XYZ file of C-alpha atoms in Angstrom:
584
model
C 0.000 0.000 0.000
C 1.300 3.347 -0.594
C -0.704 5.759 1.890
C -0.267 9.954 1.902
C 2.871 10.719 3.875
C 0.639 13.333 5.825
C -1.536 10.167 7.209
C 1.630 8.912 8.946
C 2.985 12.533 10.441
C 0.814 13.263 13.811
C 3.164 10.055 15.892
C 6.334 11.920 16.907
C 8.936 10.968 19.546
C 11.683 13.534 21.289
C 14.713 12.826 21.532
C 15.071 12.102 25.062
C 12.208 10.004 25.004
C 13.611 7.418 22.698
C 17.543 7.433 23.854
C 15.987 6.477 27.565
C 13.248 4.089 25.721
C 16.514 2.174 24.373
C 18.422 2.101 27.382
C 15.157 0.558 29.053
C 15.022 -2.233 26.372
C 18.227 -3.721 27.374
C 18.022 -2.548 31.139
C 18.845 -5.780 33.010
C 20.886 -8.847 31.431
C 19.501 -12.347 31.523
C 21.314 -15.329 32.534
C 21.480 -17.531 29.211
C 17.948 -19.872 29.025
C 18.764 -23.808 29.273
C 19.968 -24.860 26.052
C 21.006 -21.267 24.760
C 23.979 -21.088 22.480
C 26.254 -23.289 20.669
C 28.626 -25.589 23.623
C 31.760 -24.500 21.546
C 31.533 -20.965 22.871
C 30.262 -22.001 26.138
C 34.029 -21.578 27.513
C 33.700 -17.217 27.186
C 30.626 -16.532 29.125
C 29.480 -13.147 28.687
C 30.720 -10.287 30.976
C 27.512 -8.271 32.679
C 29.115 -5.988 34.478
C 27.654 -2.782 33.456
C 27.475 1.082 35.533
C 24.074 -0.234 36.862
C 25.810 -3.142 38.976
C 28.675 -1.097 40.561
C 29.017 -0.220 44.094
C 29.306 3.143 45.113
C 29.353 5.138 47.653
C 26.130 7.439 49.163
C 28.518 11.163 48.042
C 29.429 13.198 51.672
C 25.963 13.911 53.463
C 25.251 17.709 53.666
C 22.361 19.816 55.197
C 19.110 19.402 53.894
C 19.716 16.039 51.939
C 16.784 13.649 51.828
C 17.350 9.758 53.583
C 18.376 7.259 51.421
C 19.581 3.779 52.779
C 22.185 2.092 51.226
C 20.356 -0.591 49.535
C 17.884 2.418 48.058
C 20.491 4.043 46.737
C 22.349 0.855 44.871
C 18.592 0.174 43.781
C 18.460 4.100 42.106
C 22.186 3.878 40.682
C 21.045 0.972 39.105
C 17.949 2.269 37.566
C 19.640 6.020 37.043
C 22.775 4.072 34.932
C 20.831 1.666 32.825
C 17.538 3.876 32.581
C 18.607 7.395 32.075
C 22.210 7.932 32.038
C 22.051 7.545 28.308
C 20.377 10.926 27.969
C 21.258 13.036 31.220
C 25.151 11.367 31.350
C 26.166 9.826 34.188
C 27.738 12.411 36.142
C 24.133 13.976 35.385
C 25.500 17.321 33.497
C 22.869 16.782 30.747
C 23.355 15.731 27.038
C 20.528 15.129 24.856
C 18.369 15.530 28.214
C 18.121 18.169 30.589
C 20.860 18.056 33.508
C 20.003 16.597 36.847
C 22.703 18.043 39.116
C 21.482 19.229 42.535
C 21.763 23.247 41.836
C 19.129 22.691 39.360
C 16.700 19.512 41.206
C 16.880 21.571 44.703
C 14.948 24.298 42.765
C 12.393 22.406 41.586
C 11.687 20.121 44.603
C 10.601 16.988 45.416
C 7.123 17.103 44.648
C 8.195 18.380 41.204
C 11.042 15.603 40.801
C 7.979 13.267 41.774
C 5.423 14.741 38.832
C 8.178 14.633 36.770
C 9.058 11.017 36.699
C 5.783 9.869 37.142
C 3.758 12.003 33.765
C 6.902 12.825 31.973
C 7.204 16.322 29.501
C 5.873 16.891 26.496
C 9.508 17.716 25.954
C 10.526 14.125 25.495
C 10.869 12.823 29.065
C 9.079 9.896 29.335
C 5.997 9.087 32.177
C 7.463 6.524 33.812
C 4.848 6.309 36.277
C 1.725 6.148 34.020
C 3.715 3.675 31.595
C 3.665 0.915 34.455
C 7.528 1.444 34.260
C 8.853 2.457 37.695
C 6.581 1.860 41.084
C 5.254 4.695 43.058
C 8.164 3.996 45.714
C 10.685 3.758 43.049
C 9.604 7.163 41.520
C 10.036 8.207 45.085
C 13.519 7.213 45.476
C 14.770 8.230 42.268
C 13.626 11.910 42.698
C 15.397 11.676 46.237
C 18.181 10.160 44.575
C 18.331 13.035 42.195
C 18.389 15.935 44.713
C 21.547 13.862 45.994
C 25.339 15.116 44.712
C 25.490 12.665 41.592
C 27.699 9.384 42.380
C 31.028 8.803 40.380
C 31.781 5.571 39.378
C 35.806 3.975 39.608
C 38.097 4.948 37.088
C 39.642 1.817 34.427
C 42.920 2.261 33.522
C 45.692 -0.189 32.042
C 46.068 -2.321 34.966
C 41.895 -3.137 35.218
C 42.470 -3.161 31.256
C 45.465 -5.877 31.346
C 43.771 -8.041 34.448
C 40.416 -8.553 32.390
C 42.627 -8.822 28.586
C 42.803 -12.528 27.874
C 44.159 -14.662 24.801
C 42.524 -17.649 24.211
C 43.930 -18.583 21.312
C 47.667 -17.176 20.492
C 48.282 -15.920 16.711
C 50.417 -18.621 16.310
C 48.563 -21.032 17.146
C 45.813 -19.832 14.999
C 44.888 -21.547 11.177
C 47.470 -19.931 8.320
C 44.406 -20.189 6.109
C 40.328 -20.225 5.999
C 39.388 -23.806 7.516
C 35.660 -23.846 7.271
C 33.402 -23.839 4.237
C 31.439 -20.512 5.082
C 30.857 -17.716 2.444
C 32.555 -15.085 4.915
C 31.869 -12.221 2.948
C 27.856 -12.961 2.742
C 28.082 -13.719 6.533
C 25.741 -11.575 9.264
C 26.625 -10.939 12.519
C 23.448 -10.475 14.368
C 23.466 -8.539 17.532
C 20.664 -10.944 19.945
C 20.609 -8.004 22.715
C 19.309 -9.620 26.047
C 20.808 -12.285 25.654
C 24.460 -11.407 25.737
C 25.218 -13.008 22.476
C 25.696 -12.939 18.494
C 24.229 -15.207 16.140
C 26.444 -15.881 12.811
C 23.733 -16.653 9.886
C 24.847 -17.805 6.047
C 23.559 -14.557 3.873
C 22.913 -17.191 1.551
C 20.914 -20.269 3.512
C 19.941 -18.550 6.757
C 21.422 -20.774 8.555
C 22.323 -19.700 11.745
C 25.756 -21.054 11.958
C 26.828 -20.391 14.911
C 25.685 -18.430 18.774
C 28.672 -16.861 20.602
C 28.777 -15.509 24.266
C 30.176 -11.940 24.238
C 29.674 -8.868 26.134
C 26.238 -7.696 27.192
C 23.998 -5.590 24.654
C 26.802 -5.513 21.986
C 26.318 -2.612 20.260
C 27.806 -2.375 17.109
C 29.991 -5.565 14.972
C 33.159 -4.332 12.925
C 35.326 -6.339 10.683
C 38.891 -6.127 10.289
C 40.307 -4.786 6.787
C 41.357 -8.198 5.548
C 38.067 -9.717 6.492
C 39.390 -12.422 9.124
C 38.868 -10.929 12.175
C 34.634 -9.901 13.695
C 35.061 -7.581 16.956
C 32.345 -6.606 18.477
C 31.401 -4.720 21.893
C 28.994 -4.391 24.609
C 28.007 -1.688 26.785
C 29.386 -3.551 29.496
C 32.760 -2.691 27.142
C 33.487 -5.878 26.424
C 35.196 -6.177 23.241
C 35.270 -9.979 21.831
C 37.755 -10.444 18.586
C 36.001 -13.545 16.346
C 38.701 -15.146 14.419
C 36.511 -16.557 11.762
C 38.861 -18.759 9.713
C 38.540 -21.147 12.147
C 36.754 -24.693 11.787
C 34.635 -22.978 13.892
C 34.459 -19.355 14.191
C 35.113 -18.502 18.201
C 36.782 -15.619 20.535
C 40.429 -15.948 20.250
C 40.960 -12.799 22.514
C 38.713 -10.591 24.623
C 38.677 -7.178 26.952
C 37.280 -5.057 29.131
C 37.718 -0.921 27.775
C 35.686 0.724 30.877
C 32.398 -0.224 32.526
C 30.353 1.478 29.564
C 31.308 1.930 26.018
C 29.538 2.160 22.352
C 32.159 1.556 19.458
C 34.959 -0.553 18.349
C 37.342 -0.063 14.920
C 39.984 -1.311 13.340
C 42.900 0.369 11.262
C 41.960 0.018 7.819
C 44.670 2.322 5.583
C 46.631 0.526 3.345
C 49.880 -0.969 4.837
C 48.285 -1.092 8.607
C 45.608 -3.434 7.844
C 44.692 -5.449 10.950
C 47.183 -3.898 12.623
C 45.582 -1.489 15.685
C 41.938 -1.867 16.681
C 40.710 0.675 18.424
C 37.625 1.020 21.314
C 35.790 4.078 23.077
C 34.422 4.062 26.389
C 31.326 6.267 27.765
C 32.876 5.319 31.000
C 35.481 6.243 31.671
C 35.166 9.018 29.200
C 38.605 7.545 26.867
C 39.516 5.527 23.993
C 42.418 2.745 24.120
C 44.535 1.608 20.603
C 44.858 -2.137 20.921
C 47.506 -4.321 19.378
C 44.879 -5.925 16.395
C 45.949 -9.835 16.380
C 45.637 -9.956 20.471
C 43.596 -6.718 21.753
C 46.533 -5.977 24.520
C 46.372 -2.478 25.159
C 48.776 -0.302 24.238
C 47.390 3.130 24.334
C 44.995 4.705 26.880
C 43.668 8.272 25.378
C 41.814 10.582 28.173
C 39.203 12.612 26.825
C 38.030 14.823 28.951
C 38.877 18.394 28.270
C 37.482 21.599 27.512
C 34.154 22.308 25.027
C 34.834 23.432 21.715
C 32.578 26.704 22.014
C 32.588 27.509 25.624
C 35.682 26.650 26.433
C 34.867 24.902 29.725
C 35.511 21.776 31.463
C 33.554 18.913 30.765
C 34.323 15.872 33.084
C 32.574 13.308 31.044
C 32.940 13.394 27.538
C 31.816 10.006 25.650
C 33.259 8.844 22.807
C 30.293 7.775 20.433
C 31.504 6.638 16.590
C 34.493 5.598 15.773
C 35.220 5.411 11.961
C 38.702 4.147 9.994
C 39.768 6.285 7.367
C 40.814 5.330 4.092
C 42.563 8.084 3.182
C 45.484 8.280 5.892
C 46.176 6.152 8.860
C 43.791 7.595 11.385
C 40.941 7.364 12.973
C 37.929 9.323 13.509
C 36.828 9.959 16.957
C 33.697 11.052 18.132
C 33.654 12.832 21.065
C 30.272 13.817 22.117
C 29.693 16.433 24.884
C 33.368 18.607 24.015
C 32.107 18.457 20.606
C 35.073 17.460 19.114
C 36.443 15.622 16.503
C 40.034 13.307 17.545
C 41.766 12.610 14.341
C 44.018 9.707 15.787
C 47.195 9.832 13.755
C 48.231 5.774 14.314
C 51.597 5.484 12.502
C 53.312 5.846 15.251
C 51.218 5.496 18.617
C 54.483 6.015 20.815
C 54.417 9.745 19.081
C 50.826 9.654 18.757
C 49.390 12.796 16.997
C 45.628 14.029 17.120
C 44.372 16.567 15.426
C 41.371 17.994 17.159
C 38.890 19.380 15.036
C 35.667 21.669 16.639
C 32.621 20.236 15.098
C 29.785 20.862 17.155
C 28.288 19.777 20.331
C 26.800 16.063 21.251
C 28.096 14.320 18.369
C 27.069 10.726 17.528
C 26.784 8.099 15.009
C 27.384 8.824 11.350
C 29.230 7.158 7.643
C 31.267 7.782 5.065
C 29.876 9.389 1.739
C 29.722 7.128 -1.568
C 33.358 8.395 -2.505
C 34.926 7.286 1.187
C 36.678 10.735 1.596
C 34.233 12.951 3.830
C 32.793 11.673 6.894
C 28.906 13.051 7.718
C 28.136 12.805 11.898
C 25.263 13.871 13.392
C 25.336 16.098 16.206
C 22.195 14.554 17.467
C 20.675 16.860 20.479
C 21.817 20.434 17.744
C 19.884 18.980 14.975
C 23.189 19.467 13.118
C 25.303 17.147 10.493
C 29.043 17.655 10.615
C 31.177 17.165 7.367
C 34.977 16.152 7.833
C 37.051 15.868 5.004
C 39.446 12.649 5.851
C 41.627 13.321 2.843
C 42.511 16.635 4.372
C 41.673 16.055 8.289
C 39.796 19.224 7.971
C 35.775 20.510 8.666
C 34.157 21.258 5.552
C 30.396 22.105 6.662
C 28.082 21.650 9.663
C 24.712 21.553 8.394
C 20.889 22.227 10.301
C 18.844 19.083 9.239
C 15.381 20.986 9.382
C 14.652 17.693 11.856
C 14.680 16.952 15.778
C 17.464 14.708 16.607
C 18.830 13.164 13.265
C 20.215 8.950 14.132
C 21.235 8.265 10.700
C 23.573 5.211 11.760
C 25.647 4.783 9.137
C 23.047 7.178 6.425
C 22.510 5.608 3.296
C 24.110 6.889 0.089
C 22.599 7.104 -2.982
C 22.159 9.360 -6.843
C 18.970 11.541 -6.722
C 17.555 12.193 -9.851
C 18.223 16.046 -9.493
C 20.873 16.484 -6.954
C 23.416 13.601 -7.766
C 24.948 11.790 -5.317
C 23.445 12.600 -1.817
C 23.689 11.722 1.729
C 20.486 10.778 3.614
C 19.681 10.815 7.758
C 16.359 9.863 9.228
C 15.581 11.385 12.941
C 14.703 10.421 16.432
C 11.843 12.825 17.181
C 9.784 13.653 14.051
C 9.223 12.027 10.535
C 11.944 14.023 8.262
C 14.413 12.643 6.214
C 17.302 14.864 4.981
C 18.960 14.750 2.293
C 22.451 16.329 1.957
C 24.470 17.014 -1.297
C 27.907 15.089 -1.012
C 29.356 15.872 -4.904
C 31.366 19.057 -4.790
C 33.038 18.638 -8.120
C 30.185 17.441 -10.063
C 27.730 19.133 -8.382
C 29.294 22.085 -6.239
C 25.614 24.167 -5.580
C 24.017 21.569 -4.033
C 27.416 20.454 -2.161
C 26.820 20.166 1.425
C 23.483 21.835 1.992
C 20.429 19.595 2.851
C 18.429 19.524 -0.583
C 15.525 17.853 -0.068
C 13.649 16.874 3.245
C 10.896 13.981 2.849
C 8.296 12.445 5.309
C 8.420 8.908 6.569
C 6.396 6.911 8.968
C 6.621 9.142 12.237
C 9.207 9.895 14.638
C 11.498 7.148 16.554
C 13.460 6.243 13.459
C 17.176 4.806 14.159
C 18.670 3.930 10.746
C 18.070 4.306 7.064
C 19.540 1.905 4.467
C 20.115 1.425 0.589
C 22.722 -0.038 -1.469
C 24.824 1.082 -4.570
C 22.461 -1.602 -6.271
C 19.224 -0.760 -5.268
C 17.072 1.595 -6.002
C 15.343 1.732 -3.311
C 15.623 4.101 0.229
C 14.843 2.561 3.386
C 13.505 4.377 6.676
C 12.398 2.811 10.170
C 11.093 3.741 12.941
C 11.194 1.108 15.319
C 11.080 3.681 18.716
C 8.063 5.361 17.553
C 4.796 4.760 20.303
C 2.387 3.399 17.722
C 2.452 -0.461 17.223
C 1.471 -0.157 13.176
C 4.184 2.578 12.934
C 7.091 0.655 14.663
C 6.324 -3.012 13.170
C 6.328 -1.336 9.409
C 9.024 -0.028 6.723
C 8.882 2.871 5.098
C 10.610 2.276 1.239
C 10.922 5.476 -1.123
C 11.654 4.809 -4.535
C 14.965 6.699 -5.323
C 13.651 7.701 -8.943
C 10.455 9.185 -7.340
C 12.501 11.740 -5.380
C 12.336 13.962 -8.016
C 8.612 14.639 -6.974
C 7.750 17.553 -4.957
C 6.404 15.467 -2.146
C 7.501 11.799 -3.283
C 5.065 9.221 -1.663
C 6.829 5.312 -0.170
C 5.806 2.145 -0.137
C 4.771 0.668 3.283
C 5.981 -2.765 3.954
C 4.277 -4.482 7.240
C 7.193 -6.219 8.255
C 5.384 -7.323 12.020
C 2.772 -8.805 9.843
C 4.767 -10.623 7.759
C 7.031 -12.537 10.349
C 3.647 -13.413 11.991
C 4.476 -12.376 15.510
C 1.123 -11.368 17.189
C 2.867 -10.937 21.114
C 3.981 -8.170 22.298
C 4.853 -4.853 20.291
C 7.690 -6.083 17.880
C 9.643 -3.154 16.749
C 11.600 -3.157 13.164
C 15.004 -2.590 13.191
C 18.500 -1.866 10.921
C 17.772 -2.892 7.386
C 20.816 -4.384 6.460
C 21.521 -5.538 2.840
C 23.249 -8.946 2.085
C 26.568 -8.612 -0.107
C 24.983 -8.448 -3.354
C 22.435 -5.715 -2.702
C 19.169 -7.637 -3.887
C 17.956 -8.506 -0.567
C 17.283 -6.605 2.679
C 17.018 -8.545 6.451
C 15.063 -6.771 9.158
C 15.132 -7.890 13.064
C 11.761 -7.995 14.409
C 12.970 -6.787 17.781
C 10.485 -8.267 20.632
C 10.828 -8.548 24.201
C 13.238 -10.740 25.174
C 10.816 -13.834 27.153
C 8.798 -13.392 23.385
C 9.234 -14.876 20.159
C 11.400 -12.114 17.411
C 12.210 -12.730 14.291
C 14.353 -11.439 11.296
C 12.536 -10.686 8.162
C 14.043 -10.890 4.698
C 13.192 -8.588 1.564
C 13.161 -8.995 -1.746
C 14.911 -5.518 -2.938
C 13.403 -5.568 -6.696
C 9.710 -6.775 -5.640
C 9.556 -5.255 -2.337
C 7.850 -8.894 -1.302
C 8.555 -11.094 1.481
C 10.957 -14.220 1.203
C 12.275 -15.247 4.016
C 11.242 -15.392 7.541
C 13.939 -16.493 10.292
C 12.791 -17.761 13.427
C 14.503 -19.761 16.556
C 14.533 -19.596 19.777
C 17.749 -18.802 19.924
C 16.791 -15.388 18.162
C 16.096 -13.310 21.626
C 15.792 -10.017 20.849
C 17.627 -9.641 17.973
C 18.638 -5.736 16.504
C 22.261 -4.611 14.889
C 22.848 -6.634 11.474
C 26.074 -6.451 10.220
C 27.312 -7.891 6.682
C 30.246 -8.881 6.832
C 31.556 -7.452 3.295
C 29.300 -3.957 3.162
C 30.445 -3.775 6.903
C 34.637 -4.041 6.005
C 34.347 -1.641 3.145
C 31.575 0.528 4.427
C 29.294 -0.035 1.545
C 26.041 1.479 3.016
């Protein structure tokens, strides 16, 4: 069916809405269900150790602070870390949500704190109360716990980094050549949230080869430029390194980077292939260059510093993407609340060079344009994309996005009929797509300004896809309230764009894996290696049945529907080619 864009517009989400709606999805780990996962991995169980389940100290009492026992205030880090650190940061100095440090709770009060929680803001701060989500004497404690100093979690330096660093499997002892029979470059790694896991599946069978333990709520899977080695990490940051020439593909080395991180890398310039990976931690706020065959850490980078426009100190600044350049041996750094850009010069990490370039504020996840030279980042909370040339290790643009809170994940790159070769984000907390001019030779006037803005589903979209062989645009919007909205696809038809208000194509994914429990959300279209088909994870709670849906790409019709049990809440896809060279 291809319904009015306007019929899909009134469902919006804010920002802070969704970012705390995700950390709630994946709030508590689960201990693996009898029978879970492959007995091959069972020697690396997963690490859970996240913010949420450290010990810390009640900060110095002072006049006027409310009671709080101990176990009350474990209870509300807990719930603060997993629940809504994601938005307010956990030192509580705000980010894409409000700040929550006492000078500005003590105003407000307690009965306000209370309200707060409870009905939420038309703002974007969700009612925790009315949702069923926090009990009245949990709402309670967390707005006592908020008019409390904020607590600060332990630092984790080299020598926590080098007692949890282990090597299972030495290099040498590793196969000299591909032992197994898999088509590695079709292979997905499939991100099964809850459960602390990946599941390998065959692009080409969907088989699922193979479950491996790894760190808990693995965010993101990267492969290594020669295509041997999977890492991905958890926001426990856990980083597992997947060796998969092996008979069968398992962890051959693992670490812990911090007690909460987001991204993982590895060096991909010519010359330094495989040779550094490289992982950033939300806590604490650093990144740390790691040898690439065993993960030992070599290089521990602080990142806390000043903020590129007001100059002040920020104690906690994240590092959200991380992104290899294929123009020079660096990488690109993300770091979110300084606003700043960390061009890691890794030729010679003992004289390590960065060149810091100001970007803009709250900085987040973002890809590589169709020619590989410029990286596009969103500055999610300033409705802003930054442009960095990585030919030049310079800013070329920072551009408004006419949206609320653009999460383009990787965007999606493809020709518009009229503009050329463009770069496209989705948003968090309204239905706009933008699309940005990336062509500044062959088409220099439409270079780096958003050119077109179309209409999707509603708000709570996460990623849009495409690939160089479709011609097709993908857009979902898997956080958005409304069950029709968040179980369905939006396509647009790349040709069409050349309409003044181009319609899509609505594809009822929920429907089509036949899950009636729960609300299934879509998530992350990823393309297999050749570009003619499209999976989707059908992203249900994890004690219900998900699901990843497969699309034809030239019928827009259903053929393939994966189900197992082993499937528990299933979300990042990652291709194993289009992953490595950053075909997206």
């Amino acid at each position: 069916m291809t319904p009015k864009n306007a019929t899909w517009r009134a469902t919006l989400l804010s920002s802070a809405a969704i970012a705390l709606g995700l950390a709630v999805s994946g709030a508590m780990a689960q201990e693996n269900p009898a029978d879970h996962g492959d007995d091959a991995s069972a020697a690396y169980q997963p690490s859970m150790t996240t913010l949420g389940q450290i010990q810390v100290e009640i900060p110095g009492r002072k006049p006027g602070d409310p009671v709080m026992t101990s176990s009350e205030y474990q209870k509300a880090n807990t719930i603060y870390f997993e629940r809504c650190a994601g938005c307010h940061g956990v030192l509580r100095k705000g980010a894409t949500g409000k700040a929550l440090t006492p000078d500005v709770t003590r105003e407000n009060g307690f009965e306000f704190l209370k309200d707060f929680i409870t009905y939420g803001s038309p703002a974007g701060m969700p009612n925790w109360g009315t949702s069923g989500d926090l009990s009245e004497d949990e709402i309670d404690m967390m707005a006592r716990y908020v008019l409390l100093d904020p607590a600060i979690p332990p630092e984790f330096g080299m020598s926590e980094m080098r007692d949890s660093w282990k090597v299972h499997i030495a290099p040498a002892d590793r196969p000299t050549e591909k032992m197994n029979d898999w088509d590695i470059d079709n292979l997905f790694s499939v991100t099964l949230r809850d459960s602390g896991e990946i599941a390998l599946i065959d692009g080409a069978s969907y088989e699922i080869k193979k479950v491996l333990s790894t760190g808990y709520a693995v965010h993101i899977s990267r492969i290594s430029a020669s295509g041997r080695y999977l890492f991905v990490i958890g926001r426990d940051a856990k980083v597992n390194m997947i060796d998969l020439w092996m008979e069968s593909p398992d962890t051959v080395a693992e670490i812990k980077v911090g007690a909460e991180a987001r991204s993982v890398e590895t060096s991909k310039f010519e010359g330094f292939e495989d040779k550094y990976a490289i992982a950033g931690a939300y806590w604490p706020p650093q990144f740390v260059i790691m040898d690439g065959d065993t993960l030992e850490p070599l290089r521990i980078k602080s990142t806390r510093g000043m903020t590129y426009d007001e100059q002040s100190f920020h104690p906690e600044p994240r590092v959200a993407a991380i992104l290899g350049s294929h123009y020079k041996p660096e990488f690109l750094v993300n770091i979110k609340e300084t606003g700043k850009i960390m061009m890691v010069d890794y030729s010679d990490i003992e004289a390590l060079k960065i060149t810091e370039i100001n970007a803009e504020r709250f900085l987040h996840d973002g890809g590589l344009d169709s020619t590989q030279r410029y990286f596009l980042t969103a500055a999610n909370a300033r409705g802003k994309v930054v442009v960095v040339d990585t030919k030049e290790s310079s800013l070329v643009a920072v551009i408004e996005t006419d949206g609320q809170t653009p999460h383009p994940g990787r965007g999606a790159n493809i020709i518009h009929p009229t503009y050329g070769p463009v770069w496209a984000t989705s948003h968090l907390g309204d239905d706009t797509v933008a699309l940005i001019g990336t062509d500044p030779e062959g088409h220099p006037d439409q270079a780096w300004k958003m050119v077109q803005q179309l209409y999707g589903l509603g708000g709570g979209s996460l990623f849009v896809k495409t690939h160089p062989t479709s011609e097709h645009l993908y857009v979902d919007a898997p956080l958005n309230p409304d069950a029709e909205v968040s179980g369905s696809v939006a396509v647009f038809k790349v040709a069409d764009l050349a309409e003044e208000e181009p319609e899509f194509t609505v594809l009822p994914i929920v429907e089509w894996a036949g899950i009636a429990e729960g609300q299934p959300r879509v998530v992350q279209g990823e393309f297999n290696k050749d570009g003619d088909e499209i999976w989707f994870s059908v992203w249900n709670a994890k004690d219900l049945e998900s699901a990843i849906v497969v699309v034809d790409d030239k019928t827009l019709e259903l053929k393939h529907v994966i189900k197992d049990p082993r499937l528990i809440t299933p979300t990042g896809k990652f291709n194993v080619y289009n992953t490595r060279a950053d075909v997206y």
